[in-house]
Amino acid sequence: MSKNTVVTLIPLMFCFFAMGFVDLVGIASNYVKADLGLTDAQANVFPSLVFFWFLIFSVPTGVLMNRIGRKNTVLLSLIVTFVSLVLPVFGEGFGIMLVSFSLLGIGNAIMQTSLNPLMSNIISGERLASSLTFGQFVKAIASFLAPYIAMWGATASMPTFGLGWRVLFPVYMVIAVLAILLLGVTPIEEESQDKASGFKACFALLGKPFILLSFLGIMCHVGIDVGTNTTAPKILMERLSMTLQEAGFATSLYFIFRTAGCLFGSFILSKVSSRTFFMFSVVCMLAAMAGLFFFDTKMAIYICISLIGFGNSNIFPVIFSQALLSMPGKKNEVSGLMIMGLFGGTVFPLAMGFASDAVGQAGAVAVMTAGVIYLLFYTLRIRKA
């Protein structure tokens, strides 16, 4: 990798870190639930709302990139993200948090749609999967730090300007500003695409069997990701009577192992076929889901959460890179469709919320298990090379 490539990757890695801000919604929804006295179904509206916007904005972002370019689109996403992080500084009411999480979801939808194909302007071919995995590693750092920062804010003896756990927002807001400045001054030459497509042509790509299967795979991946993020603490509170502050470590544990999985995956995918590593990752998650149905000891539950974190860490970059490489002349449009699949972050938490209200957290685990089984099927369609 050349020195110029490394220098160009630095601001992109800051952007990947900013991309991880969306995962704060998991622990934040638990704090909002406690602050406002909400039910599981009501609290799960927040992560569902965040990922609802992926359904609305992903494909339009793919079209927008054809007109203003990928870099400018990423900059736009960072500005929206910045605004979303400013709002909670002024209050913690239900309305403010709804607007904040909505803008966070909109900004992240735009960012994920544009940042991943922007990376393909610098890294190409089969190395793209491992490079996207490293970006996910950086993203995961922001994800697993969020519960710690929120917990520190909620329990810190030093002044947090009355924000409490919400001190998380201004901390990440500063990093968003750095990402905007660094990317803004970095020149990136963008490749030309086929003739710009409209909305109809973009959605028509779902008629391609592999693109549709990949879209559904992304839905399952993010559903498991957001589901574990929000459900892991609830399982510990339900089965071991932990407090939210104690159980919040489960979310960090998930992201620690997801981060480690991304780091190791970036190297493993450069040596092992995507299909082999994908299969191993899915088997890890399937074993963990089985364990979460039956285990009621802290260590066993922690092991299961760790396995899900490690297994789910490399699902997205493999599916995303496979989809991009299958249609190299339509990267913007394919990216929009794949990121629209993050709408699974809306579908899964809603279903899990109703299931857990009905039969306890085992119901939420059952919903996630269905997603893991689909990914097992998807493994058979990945290219062996």
Short mmCIF file of C-alpha atoms in Angstrom, two decimals:
data_model
loop_
_atom_site.label_atom_id
_atom_site.label_comp_id
_atom_site.label_asym_id
_atom_site.label_seq_id
_atom_site.Cartn_x
_atom_site.Cartn_y
_atom_site.Cartn_z
CA MET A 1 0.00 0.00 0.00
CA SER A 2 1.54 3.34 -1.06
CA LYS A 3 2.19 6.27 1.29
CA ASN A 4 -0.37 8.40 -0.56
CA THR A 5 -3.00 5.70 -0.08
CA VAL A 6 -2.31 5.52 3.65
CA VAL A 7 -2.57 9.32 3.99
CA THR A 8 -5.89 9.30 2.12
CA LEU A 9 -7.22 6.50 4.32
CA ILE A 10 -6.70 8.47 7.56
CA PRO A 11 -9.68 10.86 7.11
CA LEU A 12 -11.79 7.94 5.86
CA MET A 13 -11.02 6.07 9.09
CA PHE A 14 -12.23 9.12 11.06
CA CYS A 15 -15.42 8.88 9.02
CA PHE A 16 -15.76 5.18 9.85
CA PHE A 17 -15.38 6.12 13.52
CA ALA A 18 -18.17 8.66 13.10
CA MET A 19 -20.22 5.94 11.41
CA GLY A 20 -20.09 4.02 14.70
CA PHE A 21 -21.98 6.78 16.51
CA VAL A 22 -25.24 5.20 15.38
CA ASP A 23 -24.63 2.27 17.72
CA LEU A 24 -24.96 4.50 20.77
CA VAL A 25 -28.71 4.15 20.25
CA GLY A 26 -28.64 0.71 21.91
CA ILE A 27 -27.37 1.80 25.32
CA ALA A 28 -29.04 5.21 24.99
CA SER A 29 -32.46 3.62 24.54
CA ASN A 30 -31.98 1.75 27.82
CA TYR A 31 -31.15 4.99 29.66
CA VAL A 32 -34.10 6.78 28.04
CA LYS A 33 -36.34 3.87 29.04
CA ALA A 34 -35.22 4.20 32.65
CA ASP A 35 -35.48 8.02 32.65
CA LEU A 36 -38.96 8.13 31.12
CA GLY A 37 -40.42 4.87 32.49
CA LEU A 38 -41.05 3.24 29.10
CA THR A 39 -41.92 -0.38 28.24
CA ASP A 40 -39.61 -2.55 26.11
CA ALA A 41 -41.79 -1.99 23.05
CA GLN A 42 -41.79 1.78 23.59
CA ALA A 43 -38.03 1.97 24.22
CA ASN A 44 -37.31 -0.12 21.12
CA VAL A 45 -38.97 2.59 19.04
CA PHE A 46 -35.70 4.56 19.31
CA PRO A 47 -33.37 2.04 17.59
CA SER A 48 -36.20 1.21 15.19
CA LEU A 49 -36.61 4.89 14.33
CA VAL A 50 -32.88 5.30 13.70
CA PHE A 51 -32.82 2.49 11.18
CA PHE A 52 -36.18 3.35 9.62
CA TRP A 53 -34.43 6.19 7.78
CA PHE A 54 -32.16 3.73 6.01
CA LEU A 55 -35.26 2.56 4.14
CA ILE A 56 -36.07 6.12 3.06
CA PHE A 57 -32.67 7.69 2.36
CA SER A 58 -30.33 4.95 1.11
CA VAL A 59 -31.45 4.69 -2.51
CA PRO A 60 -31.89 8.49 -2.90
CA THR A 61 -28.32 8.82 -1.60
CA GLY A 62 -27.13 6.40 -4.26
CA VAL A 63 -28.75 8.65 -6.87
CA LEU A 64 -27.37 11.79 -5.19
CA MET A 65 -23.81 10.43 -5.35
CA ASN A 66 -24.08 10.29 -9.13
CA ARG A 67 -24.70 14.03 -9.11
CA ILE A 68 -22.50 15.55 -6.39
CA GLY A 69 -19.90 12.82 -5.90
CA ARG A 70 -19.17 10.41 -3.07
CA LYS A 71 -16.87 12.67 -1.04
CA ASN A 72 -19.38 15.55 -0.98
CA THR A 73 -22.10 13.12 0.03
CA VAL A 74 -20.00 11.86 2.96
CA LEU A 75 -19.42 15.47 4.06
CA LEU A 76 -23.17 16.10 3.96
CA SER A 77 -23.73 13.03 6.16
CA LEU A 78 -21.21 14.28 8.72
CA ILE A 79 -22.97 17.64 8.96
CA VAL A 80 -26.34 15.95 9.61
CA THR A 81 -24.67 13.72 12.22
CA PHE A 82 -23.18 16.79 13.92
CA VAL A 83 -26.64 18.38 14.26
CA SER A 84 -28.08 15.14 15.70
CA LEU A 85 -25.42 15.15 18.42
CA VAL A 86 -26.03 18.79 19.37
CA LEU A 87 -29.74 18.39 20.21
CA PRO A 88 -29.52 16.12 23.32
CA VAL A 89 -27.27 18.72 24.96
CA PHE A 90 -30.40 20.89 25.34
CA GLY A 91 -32.69 18.31 26.94
CA GLU A 92 -33.72 14.70 27.36
CA GLY A 93 -37.43 14.84 26.61
CA PHE A 94 -39.09 12.22 24.44
CA GLY A 95 -39.52 14.65 21.53
CA ILE A 96 -35.92 15.85 21.54
CA MET A 97 -34.58 12.30 21.62
CA LEU A 98 -36.90 11.28 18.77
CA VAL A 99 -35.61 14.12 16.58
CA SER A 100 -31.99 13.48 17.57
CA PHE A 101 -32.15 9.77 16.82
CA SER A 102 -33.98 10.47 13.56
CA LEU A 103 -31.23 12.82 12.39
CA LEU A 104 -28.61 10.35 13.59
CA GLY A 105 -30.27 7.69 11.45
CA ILE A 106 -30.55 9.98 8.41
CA GLY A 107 -26.91 11.04 8.67
CA ASN A 108 -25.77 7.46 9.10
CA ALA A 109 -27.86 6.25 6.17
CA ILE A 110 -26.21 8.86 3.93
CA MET A 111 -22.76 8.09 5.35
CA GLN A 112 -22.91 4.32 5.00
CA THR A 113 -24.26 4.57 1.48
CA SER A 114 -21.47 6.90 0.34
CA LEU A 115 -18.45 6.04 2.49
CA ASN A 116 -18.18 2.37 1.53
CA PRO A 117 -18.07 2.99 -2.25
CA LEU A 118 -15.76 5.98 -1.64
CA MET A 119 -13.37 3.46 -0.09
CA SER A 120 -13.49 1.49 -3.37
CA ASN A 121 -11.89 4.51 -5.09
CA ILE A 122 -8.78 3.83 -3.04
CA ILE A 123 -8.86 0.05 -2.52
CA SER A 124 -10.11 -2.25 -5.28
CA GLY A 125 -10.63 -5.91 -6.11
CA GLU A 126 -10.58 -8.72 -3.56
CA ARG A 127 -8.73 -6.49 -1.05
CA LEU A 128 -11.91 -4.45 -0.68
CA ALA A 129 -13.51 -6.90 1.78
CA SER A 130 -10.53 -6.85 4.15
CA SER A 131 -10.28 -3.03 3.87
CA LEU A 132 -13.98 -2.58 4.63
CA THR A 133 -13.51 -4.95 7.56
CA PHE A 134 -10.74 -2.72 8.92
CA GLY A 135 -13.10 0.24 8.54
CA GLN A 136 -15.67 -1.73 10.53
CA PHE A 137 -12.97 -2.29 13.18
CA VAL A 138 -12.56 1.48 13.52
CA LYS A 139 -16.35 1.90 13.55
CA ALA A 140 -16.63 -0.70 16.30
CA ILE A 141 -14.25 1.27 18.53
CA ALA A 142 -16.82 4.08 18.64
CA SER A 143 -19.54 1.49 19.24
CA PHE A 144 -18.02 -0.18 22.29
CA LEU A 145 -16.82 3.09 23.82
CA ALA A 146 -20.38 4.47 23.87
CA PRO A 147 -21.66 2.43 26.87
CA TYR A 148 -18.53 3.28 28.87
CA ILE A 149 -18.85 7.01 28.19
CA ALA A 150 -22.57 6.92 29.03
CA MET A 151 -21.91 4.94 32.24
CA TRP A 152 -19.12 7.35 33.20
CA GLY A 153 -21.43 10.30 32.64
CA ALA A 154 -24.20 8.69 34.72
CA THR A 155 -21.93 7.89 37.68
CA ALA A 156 -19.08 10.43 37.48
CA SER A 157 -18.33 12.43 40.61
CA MET A 158 -16.86 15.27 38.53
CA PRO A 159 -19.19 17.81 36.85
CA THR A 160 -20.75 16.79 33.54
CA PHE A 161 -22.61 20.10 33.10
CA GLY A 162 -25.88 18.47 34.11
CA LEU A 163 -25.81 16.09 31.15
CA GLY A 164 -25.29 12.82 33.02
CA TRP A 165 -25.16 9.92 30.57
CA ARG A 166 -25.89 12.41 27.75
CA VAL A 167 -22.29 13.65 27.96
CA LEU A 168 -21.79 10.96 25.32
CA PHE A 169 -23.25 13.30 22.66
CA PRO A 170 -20.86 16.29 22.91
CA VAL A 171 -17.87 13.94 23.15
CA TYR A 172 -18.77 12.35 19.82
CA MET A 173 -19.76 15.73 18.39
CA VAL A 174 -16.13 16.92 18.65
CA ILE A 175 -14.94 13.89 16.69
CA ALA A 176 -17.56 14.55 14.00
CA VAL A 177 -16.11 18.05 13.54
CA LEU A 178 -12.60 16.59 13.15
CA ALA A 179 -13.87 14.15 10.52
CA ILE A 180 -15.48 17.00 8.56
CA LEU A 181 -12.27 19.06 8.59
CA LEU A 182 -9.95 16.19 7.66
CA LEU A 183 -12.08 14.85 4.82
CA GLY A 184 -12.74 18.36 3.52
CA VAL A 185 -9.04 19.04 2.87
CA THR A 186 -8.23 15.58 1.44
CA PRO A 187 -8.32 15.26 -2.37
CA ILE A 188 -9.87 12.00 -3.62
CA GLU A 189 -10.16 11.14 -7.30
CA GLU A 190 -13.46 9.39 -7.96
CA GLU A 191 -13.98 6.83 -10.71
CA SER A 192 -16.60 7.38 -13.36
CA GLN A 193 -19.75 5.28 -13.23
CA ASP A 194 -22.14 4.01 -15.87
CA LYS A 195 -24.90 6.41 -16.88
CA ALA A 196 -26.57 7.74 -13.74
CA SER A 197 -29.60 5.70 -12.73
CA GLY A 198 -32.93 6.92 -11.44
CA PHE A 199 -34.96 5.43 -8.61
CA LYS A 200 -36.74 2.90 -10.83
CA ALA A 201 -33.47 1.57 -12.25
CA CYS A 202 -31.99 1.32 -8.75
CA PHE A 203 -34.86 -0.72 -7.36
CA ALA A 204 -34.85 -2.85 -10.51
CA LEU A 205 -31.48 -4.21 -9.37
CA LEU A 206 -33.35 -6.10 -6.65
CA GLY A 207 -34.56 -8.26 -9.52
CA LYS A 208 -31.04 -9.68 -9.68
CA PRO A 209 -31.19 -12.79 -7.41
CA PHE A 210 -27.78 -12.27 -5.78
CA ILE A 211 -28.46 -8.58 -5.08
CA LEU A 212 -31.78 -9.49 -3.43
CA LEU A 213 -30.17 -12.22 -1.34
CA SER A 214 -27.43 -9.79 -0.28
CA PHE A 215 -30.03 -7.15 0.61
CA LEU A 216 -31.82 -9.63 2.90
CA GLY A 217 -28.48 -10.70 4.36
CA ILE A 218 -27.69 -7.11 5.34
CA MET A 219 -31.14 -6.87 6.98
CA CYS A 220 -30.38 -9.93 9.10
CA HIS A 221 -26.88 -8.75 9.99
CA VAL A 222 -27.98 -5.36 11.30
CA GLY A 223 -31.03 -6.87 13.00
CA ILE A 224 -28.75 -9.19 14.98
CA ASP A 225 -26.35 -6.32 15.66
CA VAL A 226 -28.94 -3.86 16.99
CA GLY A 227 -30.86 -6.69 18.63
CA THR A 228 -27.87 -7.89 20.65
CA ASN A 229 -26.91 -4.31 21.45
CA THR A 230 -30.29 -3.64 23.07
CA THR A 231 -31.21 -7.12 24.37
CA ALA A 232 -27.95 -8.26 26.00
CA PRO A 233 -28.37 -5.99 29.07
CA LYS A 234 -32.05 -6.96 29.35
CA ILE A 235 -31.18 -10.67 29.46
CA LEU A 236 -28.82 -10.07 32.39
CA MET A 237 -31.38 -7.89 34.18
CA GLU A 238 -34.11 -10.49 33.65
CA ARG A 239 -32.12 -13.58 34.66
CA LEU A 240 -29.62 -12.20 37.19
CA SER A 241 -31.49 -9.14 38.56
CA MET A 242 -28.65 -6.78 37.60
CA THR A 243 -29.06 -3.02 37.54
CA LEU A 244 -28.88 -1.21 34.20
CA GLN A 245 -25.44 0.18 35.06
CA GLU A 246 -24.14 -3.33 35.84
CA ALA A 247 -25.80 -4.94 32.83
CA GLY A 248 -24.56 -2.19 30.49
CA PHE A 249 -21.19 -3.97 30.39
CA ALA A 250 -22.81 -6.62 28.18
CA THR A 251 -23.19 -4.07 25.38
CA SER A 252 -19.54 -3.09 25.70
CA LEU A 253 -18.53 -6.75 25.74
CA TYR A 254 -20.41 -7.32 22.50
CA PHE A 255 -18.63 -4.42 20.83
CA ILE A 256 -15.24 -5.39 22.26
CA PHE A 257 -15.49 -8.77 20.55
CA ARG A 258 -17.00 -7.25 17.43
CA THR A 259 -14.05 -4.87 17.33
CA ALA A 260 -11.58 -7.72 17.82
CA GLY A 261 -13.38 -9.71 15.13
CA CYS A 262 -13.05 -6.83 12.67
CA LEU A 263 -9.35 -6.45 13.43
CA PHE A 264 -8.60 -10.14 13.02
CA GLY A 265 -10.98 -10.39 10.06
CA SER A 266 -9.12 -7.70 8.13
CA PHE A 267 -6.07 -10.00 8.18
CA ILE A 268 -7.85 -13.36 7.92
CA LEU A 269 -9.86 -12.29 4.86
CA SER A 270 -6.62 -11.50 3.04
CA LYS A 271 -5.53 -15.14 3.57
CA VAL A 272 -8.77 -17.17 3.69
CA SER A 273 -11.70 -17.24 1.27
CA SER A 274 -14.67 -15.05 2.14
CA ARG A 275 -16.99 -18.04 2.03
CA THR A 276 -14.97 -20.08 4.55
CA PHE A 277 -14.65 -17.25 7.05
CA PHE A 278 -18.30 -16.26 6.60
CA MET A 279 -19.39 -19.82 7.42
CA PHE A 280 -17.21 -19.88 10.55
CA SER A 281 -18.69 -16.55 11.67
CA VAL A 282 -22.28 -17.73 11.22
CA VAL A 283 -21.62 -20.97 13.13
CA CYS A 284 -20.26 -18.91 16.04
CA MET A 285 -23.49 -16.91 16.16
CA LEU A 286 -25.72 -19.98 15.85
CA ALA A 287 -23.99 -21.65 18.82
CA ALA A 288 -24.35 -18.45 20.85
CA MET A 289 -28.06 -18.09 20.11
CA ALA A 290 -28.63 -21.67 21.26
CA GLY A 291 -26.80 -20.86 24.48
CA LEU A 292 -28.87 -17.74 25.17
CA PHE A 293 -32.03 -19.83 25.20
CA PHE A 294 -30.84 -21.98 28.10
CA PHE A 295 -27.98 -20.40 30.05
CA ASP A 296 -28.71 -18.39 33.19
CA THR A 297 -25.23 -17.81 34.61
CA LYS A 298 -23.30 -14.60 34.06
CA MET A 299 -20.18 -16.18 32.57
CA ALA A 300 -22.12 -18.39 30.13
CA ILE A 301 -24.22 -15.44 28.94
CA TYR A 302 -21.07 -13.33 28.55
CA ILE A 303 -19.48 -16.06 26.40
CA CYS A 304 -22.56 -16.17 24.16
CA ILE A 305 -22.59 -12.38 23.76
CA SER A 306 -18.87 -12.48 22.91
CA LEU A 307 -19.43 -15.15 20.25
CA ILE A 308 -22.19 -13.08 18.63
CA GLY A 309 -19.93 -10.03 18.62
CA PHE A 310 -17.05 -11.92 17.03
CA GLY A 311 -19.27 -13.76 14.54
CA ASN A 312 -21.28 -10.72 13.41
CA SER A 313 -18.19 -8.52 12.98
CA ASN A 314 -17.37 -9.63 9.44
CA ILE A 315 -20.82 -10.33 8.00
CA PHE A 316 -21.42 -6.82 6.63
CA PRO A 317 -18.10 -6.27 4.76
CA VAL A 318 -18.28 -9.70 3.11
CA ILE A 319 -21.87 -9.25 1.92
CA PHE A 320 -21.28 -5.64 0.88
CA SER A 321 -18.08 -6.36 -1.07
CA GLN A 322 -19.66 -9.39 -2.75
CA ALA A 323 -22.58 -7.23 -3.90
CA LEU A 324 -20.33 -4.40 -5.17
CA LEU A 325 -18.01 -6.78 -7.05
CA SER A 326 -20.99 -8.52 -8.66
CA MET A 327 -21.96 -5.26 -10.45
CA PRO A 328 -18.84 -3.01 -10.62
CA GLY A 329 -20.47 -0.51 -13.00
CA LYS A 330 -23.35 0.18 -10.57
CA LYS A 331 -21.51 0.64 -7.28
CA ASN A 332 -23.46 3.74 -6.20
CA GLU A 333 -26.82 2.12 -6.87
CA VAL A 334 -25.85 -1.23 -5.32
CA SER A 335 -24.48 0.57 -2.27
CA GLY A 336 -27.79 2.41 -1.85
CA LEU A 337 -29.72 -0.86 -1.96
CA MET A 338 -27.38 -2.62 0.46
CA ILE A 339 -27.53 0.20 2.98
CA MET A 340 -31.32 0.25 2.62
CA GLY A 341 -31.05 -3.27 4.02
CA LEU A 342 -30.02 -1.69 7.33
CA PHE A 343 -33.77 -1.17 7.66
CA GLY A 344 -33.46 -4.54 9.37
CA GLY A 345 -32.47 -2.44 12.39
CA THR A 346 -36.09 -1.27 12.45
CA VAL A 347 -37.81 -4.58 11.73
CA PHE A 348 -35.88 -6.74 14.18
CA PRO A 349 -36.08 -4.54 17.34
CA LEU A 350 -39.82 -4.00 16.85
CA ALA A 351 -40.43 -7.74 16.48
CA MET A 352 -38.10 -8.45 19.40
CA GLY A 353 -39.83 -5.89 21.59
CA PHE A 354 -43.24 -7.48 21.09
CA ALA A 355 -41.79 -10.99 21.49
CA SER A 356 -39.99 -10.10 24.72
CA ASP A 357 -43.06 -8.36 26.16
CA ALA A 358 -45.01 -11.56 25.44
CA VAL A 359 -42.63 -14.32 26.60
CA GLY A 360 -39.54 -12.64 28.02
CA GLN A 361 -36.13 -12.11 26.44
CA ALA A 362 -36.11 -15.67 25.01
CA GLY A 363 -38.63 -14.33 22.49
CA ALA A 364 -36.16 -11.66 21.39
CA VAL A 365 -33.45 -14.30 21.02
CA ALA A 366 -35.78 -16.38 18.82
CA VAL A 367 -36.22 -13.45 16.42
CA MET A 368 -32.43 -13.02 16.12
CA THR A 369 -31.97 -16.76 15.60
CA ALA A 370 -34.17 -16.60 12.50
CA GLY A 371 -31.74 -14.04 11.07
CA VAL A 372 -28.73 -16.28 11.80
CA ILE A 373 -30.40 -19.20 10.01
CA TYR A 374 -30.89 -17.05 6.90
CA LEU A 375 -27.19 -16.09 6.93
CA LEU A 376 -26.35 -19.80 7.03
CA PHE A 377 -28.33 -20.17 3.79
CA TYR A 378 -26.62 -17.12 2.26
CA THR A 379 -23.22 -18.76 2.80
CA LEU A 380 -24.00 -21.18 -0.01
CA ARG A 381 -24.27 -18.30 -2.52
CA ILE A 382 -20.91 -16.67 -1.74
CA ARG A 383 -18.23 -17.17 -4.36
CA LYS A 384 -15.62 -19.72 -3.29
CA ALA A 385 -12.71 -17.63 -4.61
#
